[in-house]
Coordinates of N, CA and C and ligand atoms in Angstrom, one line a residue:
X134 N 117.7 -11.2 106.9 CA 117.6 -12.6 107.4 C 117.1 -13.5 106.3
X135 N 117.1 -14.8 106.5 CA 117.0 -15.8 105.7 C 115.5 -16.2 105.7
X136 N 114.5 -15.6 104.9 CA 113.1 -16.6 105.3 C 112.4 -17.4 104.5
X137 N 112.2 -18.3 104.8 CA 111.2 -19.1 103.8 C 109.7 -18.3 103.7
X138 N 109.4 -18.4 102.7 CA 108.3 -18.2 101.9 C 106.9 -19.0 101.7
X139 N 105.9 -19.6 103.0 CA 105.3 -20.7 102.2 C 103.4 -20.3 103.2
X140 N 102.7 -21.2 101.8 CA 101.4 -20.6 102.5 C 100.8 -20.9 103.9
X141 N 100.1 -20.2 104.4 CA 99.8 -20.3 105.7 C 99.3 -21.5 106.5
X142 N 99.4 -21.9 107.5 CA 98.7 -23.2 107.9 C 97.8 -23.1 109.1
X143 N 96.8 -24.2 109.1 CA 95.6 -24.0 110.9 C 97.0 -23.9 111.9
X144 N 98.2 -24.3 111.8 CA 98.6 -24.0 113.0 C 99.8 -22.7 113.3
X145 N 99.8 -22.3 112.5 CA 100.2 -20.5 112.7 C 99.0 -19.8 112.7
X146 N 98.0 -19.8 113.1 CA 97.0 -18.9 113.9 C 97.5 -18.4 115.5
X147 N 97.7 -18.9 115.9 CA 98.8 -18.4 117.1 C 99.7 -16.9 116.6
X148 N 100.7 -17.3 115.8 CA 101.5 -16.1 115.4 C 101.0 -14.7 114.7
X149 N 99.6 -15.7 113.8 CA 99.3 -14.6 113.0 C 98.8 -13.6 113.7
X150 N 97.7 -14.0 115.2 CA 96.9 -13.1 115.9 C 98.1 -12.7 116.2
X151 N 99.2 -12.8 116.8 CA 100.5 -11.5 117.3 C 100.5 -10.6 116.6
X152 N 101.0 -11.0 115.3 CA 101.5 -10.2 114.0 C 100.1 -9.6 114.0
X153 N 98.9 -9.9 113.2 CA 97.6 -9.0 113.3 C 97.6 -8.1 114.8
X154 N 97.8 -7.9 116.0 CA 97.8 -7.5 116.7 C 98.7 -6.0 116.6
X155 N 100.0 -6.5 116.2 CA 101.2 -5.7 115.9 C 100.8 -4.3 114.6
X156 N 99.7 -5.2 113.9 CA 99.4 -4.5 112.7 C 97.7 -3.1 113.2
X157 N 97.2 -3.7 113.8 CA 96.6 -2.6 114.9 C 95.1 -3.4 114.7
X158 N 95.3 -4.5 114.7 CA 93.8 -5.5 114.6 C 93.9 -6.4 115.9
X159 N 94.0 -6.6 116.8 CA 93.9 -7.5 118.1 C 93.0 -8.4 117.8
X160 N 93.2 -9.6 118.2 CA 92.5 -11.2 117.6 C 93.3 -11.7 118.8
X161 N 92.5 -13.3 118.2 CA 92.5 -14.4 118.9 C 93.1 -15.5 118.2
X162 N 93.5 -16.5 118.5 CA 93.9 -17.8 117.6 C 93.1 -18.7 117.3
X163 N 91.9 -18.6 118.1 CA 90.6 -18.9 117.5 C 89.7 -18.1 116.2
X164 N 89.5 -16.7 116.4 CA 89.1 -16.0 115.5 C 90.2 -16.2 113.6
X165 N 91.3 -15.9 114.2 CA 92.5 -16.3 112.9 C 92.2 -17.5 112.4
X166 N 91.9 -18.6 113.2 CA 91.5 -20.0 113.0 C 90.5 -20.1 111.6
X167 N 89.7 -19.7 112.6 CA 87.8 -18.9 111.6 C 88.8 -18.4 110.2
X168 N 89.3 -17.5 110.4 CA 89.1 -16.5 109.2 C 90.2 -17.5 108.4
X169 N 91.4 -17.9 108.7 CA 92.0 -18.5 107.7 C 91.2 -19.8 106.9
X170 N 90.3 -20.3 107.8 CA 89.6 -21.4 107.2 C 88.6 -20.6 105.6
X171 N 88.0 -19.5 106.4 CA 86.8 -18.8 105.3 C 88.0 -18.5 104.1
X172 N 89.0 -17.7 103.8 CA 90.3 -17.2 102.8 C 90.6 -18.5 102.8
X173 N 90.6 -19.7 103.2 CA 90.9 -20.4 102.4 C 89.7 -20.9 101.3
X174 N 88.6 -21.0 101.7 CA 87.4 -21.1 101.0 C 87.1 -20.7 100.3
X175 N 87.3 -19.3 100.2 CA 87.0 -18.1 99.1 C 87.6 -18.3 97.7
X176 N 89.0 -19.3 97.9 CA 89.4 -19.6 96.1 C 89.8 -18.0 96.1
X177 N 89.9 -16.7 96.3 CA 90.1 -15.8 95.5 C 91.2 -15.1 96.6
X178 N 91.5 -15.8 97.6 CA 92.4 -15.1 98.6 C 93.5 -16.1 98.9
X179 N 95.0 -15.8 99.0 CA 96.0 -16.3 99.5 C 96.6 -15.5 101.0
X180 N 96.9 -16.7 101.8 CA 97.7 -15.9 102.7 C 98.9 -16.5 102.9
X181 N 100.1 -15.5 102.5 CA 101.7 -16.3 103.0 C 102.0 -16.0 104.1
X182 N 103.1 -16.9 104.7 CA 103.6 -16.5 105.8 C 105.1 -16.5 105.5
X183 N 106.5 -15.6 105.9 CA 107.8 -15.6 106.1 C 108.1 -16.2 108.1
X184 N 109.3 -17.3 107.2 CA 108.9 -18.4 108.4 C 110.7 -17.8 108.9
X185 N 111.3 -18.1 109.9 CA 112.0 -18.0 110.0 C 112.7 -19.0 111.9
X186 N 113.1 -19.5 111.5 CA 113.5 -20.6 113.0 C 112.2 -21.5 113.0
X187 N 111.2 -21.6 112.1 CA 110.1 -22.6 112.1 C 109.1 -21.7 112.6
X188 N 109.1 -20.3 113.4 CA 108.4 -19.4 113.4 C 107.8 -18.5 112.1
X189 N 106.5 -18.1 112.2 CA 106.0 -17.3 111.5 C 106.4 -16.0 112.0
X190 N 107.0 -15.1 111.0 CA 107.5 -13.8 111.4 C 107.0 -12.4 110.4
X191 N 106.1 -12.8 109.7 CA 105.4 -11.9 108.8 C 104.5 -12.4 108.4
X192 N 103.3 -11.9 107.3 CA 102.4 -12.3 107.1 C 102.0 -11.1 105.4
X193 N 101.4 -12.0 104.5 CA 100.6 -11.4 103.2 C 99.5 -11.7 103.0
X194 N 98.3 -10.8 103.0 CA 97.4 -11.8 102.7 C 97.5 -10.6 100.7
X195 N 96.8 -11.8 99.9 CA 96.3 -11.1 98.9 C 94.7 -11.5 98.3
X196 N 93.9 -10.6 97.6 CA 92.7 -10.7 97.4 C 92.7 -10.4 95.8
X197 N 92.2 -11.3 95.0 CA 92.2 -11.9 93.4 C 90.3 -11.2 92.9
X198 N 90.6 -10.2 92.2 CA 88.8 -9.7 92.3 C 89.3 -9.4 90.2
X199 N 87.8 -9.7 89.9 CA 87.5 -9.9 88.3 C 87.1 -8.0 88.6
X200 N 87.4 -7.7 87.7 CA 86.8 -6.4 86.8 C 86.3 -6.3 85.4
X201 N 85.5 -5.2 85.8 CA 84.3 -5.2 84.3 C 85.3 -4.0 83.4
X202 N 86.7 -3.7 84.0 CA 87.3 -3.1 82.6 C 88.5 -3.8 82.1
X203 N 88.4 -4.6 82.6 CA 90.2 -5.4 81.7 C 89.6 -7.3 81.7
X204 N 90.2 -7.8 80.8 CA 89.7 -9.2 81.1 C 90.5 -10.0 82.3
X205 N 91.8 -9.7 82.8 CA 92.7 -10.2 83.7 C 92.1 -9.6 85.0
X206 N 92.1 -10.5 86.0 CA 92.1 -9.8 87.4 C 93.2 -9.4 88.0
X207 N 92.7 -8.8 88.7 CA 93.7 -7.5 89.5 C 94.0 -8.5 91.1
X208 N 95.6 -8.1 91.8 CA 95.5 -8.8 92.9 C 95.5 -7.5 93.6
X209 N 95.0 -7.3 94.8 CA 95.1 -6.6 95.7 C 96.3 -7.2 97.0
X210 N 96.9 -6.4 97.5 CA 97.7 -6.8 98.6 C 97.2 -6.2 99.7
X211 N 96.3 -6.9 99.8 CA 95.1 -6.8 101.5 C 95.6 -6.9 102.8
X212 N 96.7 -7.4 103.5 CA 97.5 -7.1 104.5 C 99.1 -7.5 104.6
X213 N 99.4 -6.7 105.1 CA 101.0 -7.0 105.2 C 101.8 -6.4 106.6
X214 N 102.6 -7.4 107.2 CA 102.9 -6.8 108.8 C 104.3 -7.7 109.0
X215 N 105.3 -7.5 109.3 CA 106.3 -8.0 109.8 C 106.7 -8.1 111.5
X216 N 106.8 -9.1 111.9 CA 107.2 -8.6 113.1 C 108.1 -7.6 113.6
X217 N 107.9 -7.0 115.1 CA 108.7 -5.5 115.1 C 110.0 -6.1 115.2
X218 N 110.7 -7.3 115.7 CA 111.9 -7.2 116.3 C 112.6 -7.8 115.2
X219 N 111.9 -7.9 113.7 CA 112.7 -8.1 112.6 C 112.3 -7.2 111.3
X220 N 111.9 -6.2 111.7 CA 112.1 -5.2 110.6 C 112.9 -4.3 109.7
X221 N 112.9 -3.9 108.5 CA 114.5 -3.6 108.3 C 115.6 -4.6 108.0
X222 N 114.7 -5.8 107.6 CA 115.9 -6.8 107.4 C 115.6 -7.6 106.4
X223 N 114.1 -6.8 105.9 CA 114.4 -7.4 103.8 C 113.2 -8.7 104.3
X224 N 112.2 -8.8 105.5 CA 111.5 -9.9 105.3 C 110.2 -9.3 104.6
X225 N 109.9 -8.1 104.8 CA 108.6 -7.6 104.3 C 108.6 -7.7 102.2
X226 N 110.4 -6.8 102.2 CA 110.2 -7.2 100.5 C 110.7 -8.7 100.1
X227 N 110.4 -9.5 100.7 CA 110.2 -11.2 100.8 C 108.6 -11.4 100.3
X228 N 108.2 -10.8 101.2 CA 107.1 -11.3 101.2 C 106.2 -10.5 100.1
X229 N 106.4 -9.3 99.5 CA 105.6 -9.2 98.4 C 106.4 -9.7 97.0
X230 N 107.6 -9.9 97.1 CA 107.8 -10.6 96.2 C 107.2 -11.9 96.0
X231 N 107.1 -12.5 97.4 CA 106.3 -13.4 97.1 C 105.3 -13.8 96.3
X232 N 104.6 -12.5 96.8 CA 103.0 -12.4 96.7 C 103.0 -11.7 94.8
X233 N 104.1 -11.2 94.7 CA 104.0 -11.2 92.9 C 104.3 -12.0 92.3
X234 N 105.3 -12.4 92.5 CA 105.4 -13.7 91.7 C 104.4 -14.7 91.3
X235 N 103.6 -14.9 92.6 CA 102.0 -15.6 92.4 C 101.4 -15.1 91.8
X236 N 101.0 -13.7 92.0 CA 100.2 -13.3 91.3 C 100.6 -13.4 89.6
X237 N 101.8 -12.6 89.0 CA 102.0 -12.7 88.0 C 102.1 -14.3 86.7
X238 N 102.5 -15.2 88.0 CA 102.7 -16.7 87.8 C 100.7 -16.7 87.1
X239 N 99.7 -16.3 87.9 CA 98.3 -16.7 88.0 C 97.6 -15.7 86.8
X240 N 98.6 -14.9 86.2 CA 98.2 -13.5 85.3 C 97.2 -12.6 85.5
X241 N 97.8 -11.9 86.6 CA 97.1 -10.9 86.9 C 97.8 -9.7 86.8
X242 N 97.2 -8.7 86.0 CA 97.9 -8.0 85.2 C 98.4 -6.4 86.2
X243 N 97.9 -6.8 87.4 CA 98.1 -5.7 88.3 C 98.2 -6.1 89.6
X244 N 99.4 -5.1 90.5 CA 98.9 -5.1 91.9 C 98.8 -4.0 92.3
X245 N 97.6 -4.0 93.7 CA 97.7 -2.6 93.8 C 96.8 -2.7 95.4
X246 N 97.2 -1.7 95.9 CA 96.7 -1.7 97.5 C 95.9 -0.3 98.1
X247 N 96.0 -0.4 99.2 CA 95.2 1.3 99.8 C 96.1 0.6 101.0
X248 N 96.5 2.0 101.8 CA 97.4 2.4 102.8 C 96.6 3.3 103.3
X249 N 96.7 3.4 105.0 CA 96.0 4.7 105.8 C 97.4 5.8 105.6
X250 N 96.6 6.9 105.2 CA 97.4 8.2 105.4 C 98.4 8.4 106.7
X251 N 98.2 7.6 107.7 CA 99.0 7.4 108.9 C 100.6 6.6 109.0
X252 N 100.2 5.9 107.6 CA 101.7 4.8 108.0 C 102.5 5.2 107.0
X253 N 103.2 6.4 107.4 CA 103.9 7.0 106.6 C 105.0 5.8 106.3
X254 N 105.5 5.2 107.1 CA 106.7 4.2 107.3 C 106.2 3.4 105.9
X255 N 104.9 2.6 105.7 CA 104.9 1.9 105.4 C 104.9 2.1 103.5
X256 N 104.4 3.9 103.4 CA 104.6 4.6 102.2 C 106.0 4.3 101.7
X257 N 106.9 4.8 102.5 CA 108.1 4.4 101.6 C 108.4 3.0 101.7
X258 N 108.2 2.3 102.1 CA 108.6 0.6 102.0 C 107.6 0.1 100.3
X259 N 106.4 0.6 100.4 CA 105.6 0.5 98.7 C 106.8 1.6 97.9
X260 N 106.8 2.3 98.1 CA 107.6 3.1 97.1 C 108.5 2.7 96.5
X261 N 109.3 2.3 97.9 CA 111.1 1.7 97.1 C 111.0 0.2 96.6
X262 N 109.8 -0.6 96.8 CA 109.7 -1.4 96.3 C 108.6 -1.4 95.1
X263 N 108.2 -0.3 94.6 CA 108.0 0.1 92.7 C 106.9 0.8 92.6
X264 N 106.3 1.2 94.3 CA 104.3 1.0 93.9 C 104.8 2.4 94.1
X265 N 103.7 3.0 92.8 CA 103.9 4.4 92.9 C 102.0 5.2 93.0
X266 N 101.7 5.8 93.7 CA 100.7 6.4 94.4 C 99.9 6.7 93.2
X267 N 98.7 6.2 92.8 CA 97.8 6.8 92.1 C 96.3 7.2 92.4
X268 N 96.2 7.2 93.7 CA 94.8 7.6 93.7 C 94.4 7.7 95.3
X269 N 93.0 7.7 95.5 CA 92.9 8.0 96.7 C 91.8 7.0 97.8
X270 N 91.9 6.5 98.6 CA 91.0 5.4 99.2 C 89.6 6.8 99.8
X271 N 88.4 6.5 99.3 CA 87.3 6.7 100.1 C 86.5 5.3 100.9
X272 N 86.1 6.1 102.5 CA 85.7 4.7 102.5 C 84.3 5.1 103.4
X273 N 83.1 4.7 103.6 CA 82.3 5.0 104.5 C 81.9 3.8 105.4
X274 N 81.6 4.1 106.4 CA 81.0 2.6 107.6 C 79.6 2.9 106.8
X275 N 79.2 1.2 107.2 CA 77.7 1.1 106.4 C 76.9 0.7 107.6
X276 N 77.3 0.8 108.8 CA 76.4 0.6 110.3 C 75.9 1.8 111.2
Ligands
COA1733 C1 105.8 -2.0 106.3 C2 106.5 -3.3 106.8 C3 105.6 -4.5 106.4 C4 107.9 -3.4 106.1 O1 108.5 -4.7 106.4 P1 110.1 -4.8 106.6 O2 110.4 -6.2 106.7 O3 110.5 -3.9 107.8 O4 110.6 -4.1 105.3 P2 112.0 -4.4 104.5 O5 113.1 -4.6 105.5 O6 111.8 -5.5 103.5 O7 112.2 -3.0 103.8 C5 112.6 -2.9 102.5 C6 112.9 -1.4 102.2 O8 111.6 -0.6 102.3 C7 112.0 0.6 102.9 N1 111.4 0.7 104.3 C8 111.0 -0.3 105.1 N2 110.6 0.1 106.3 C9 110.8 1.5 106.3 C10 110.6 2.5 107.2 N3 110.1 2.2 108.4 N4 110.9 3.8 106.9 C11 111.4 4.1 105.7 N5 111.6 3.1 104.7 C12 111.3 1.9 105.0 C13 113.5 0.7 103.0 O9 113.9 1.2 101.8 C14 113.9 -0.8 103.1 O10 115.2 -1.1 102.7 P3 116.4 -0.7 103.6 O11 116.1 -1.3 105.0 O12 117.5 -1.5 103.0 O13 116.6 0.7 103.6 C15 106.8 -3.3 108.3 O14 107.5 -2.1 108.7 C16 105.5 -3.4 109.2 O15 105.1 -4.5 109.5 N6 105.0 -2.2 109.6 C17 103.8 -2.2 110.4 C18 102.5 -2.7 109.7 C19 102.2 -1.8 108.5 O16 102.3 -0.6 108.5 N7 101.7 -2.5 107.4 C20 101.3 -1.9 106.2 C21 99.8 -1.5 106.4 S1 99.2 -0.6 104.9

């Protein structure tokens, strides 16, 4: 399908809680409200949306963090979710092309993500689109 590419706005909070929902986070359009206002604040976070019929039908966020071993920052691709009843139809590798292009546009010399061992689906969609597995996410709750 055909999607436009453009950054997020206060009034796709609506869609995005669906899509976040879909993605296994359940929200509100108030809460998405909140948070898109804070990521926009932060200066270090982007969030795209793939629009299609004027609807939002996917979502990128990415996260821009400095490291103390390279002078370039690194982008992380911190969420990504397509809607179910258009998947398999080239909007998800839309949308990280997107999100490279920016990044590499902004010179950052890497992207790189963590996946739950669970979304196997989502392994090969990083794969065939270049990301190749190097490492391992540890994570602990701090509550
Ligand atoms: C992962 C996700 C974002 C992919 O979006 P999408 O729009 O369906 O992906 P695309 O159509 O652009 O897929 C591009 C290619 O990736 C691969 N791919 C995508 N989904 C796949 C799947 N379920 N199984 C195997 N390969 C897959 C295919 O090679 C595909 O090309 P093809 O359809 O021509 O074979 C989407 O499936 C999704 O939202 N999943 C649920 C949320 C999720 O798991 N997010 C990632 C959290 S880490």
């Amino acid at each position: 399908v055909d999607v436009d590419i453009r950054d997020a706005r206060a009034g796709d909070a609506d869609a995005i809680a669906c899509l976040l929902g879909q993605l296994g986070y359940p929200t509100s359009r108030a809460v998405v409200s909140n948070r898109l206002a804070r990521l926009a604040a932060s200066g270090a976070d982007h969030v795209l949306v793939a629009v299609l019929d004027g609807e939002p039908v996917g979502l990128v966020t990415v996260h821009t963090s400095l490291t103390i071993a390279d002078d370039q920052s690194v982008a992380k691709l911190s969420a990504i979710v397509v809607d179910e009843r258009y998947r398999r139809e080239g909007v998800g590798e839309a949308l990280v092309a997107a999100a490279e292009d920016r990044a590499r546009a902004a010179g950052r010399s890497l992207m790189f993500l963590t996946t739950a061992e669970r979304r196997t689906d989502a392994h090969s969609f990083y794969r065939r689109l270049g990301f190749e597995e190097t490492g391992r996410r540890f994570a602990k709750s701090l509550f």
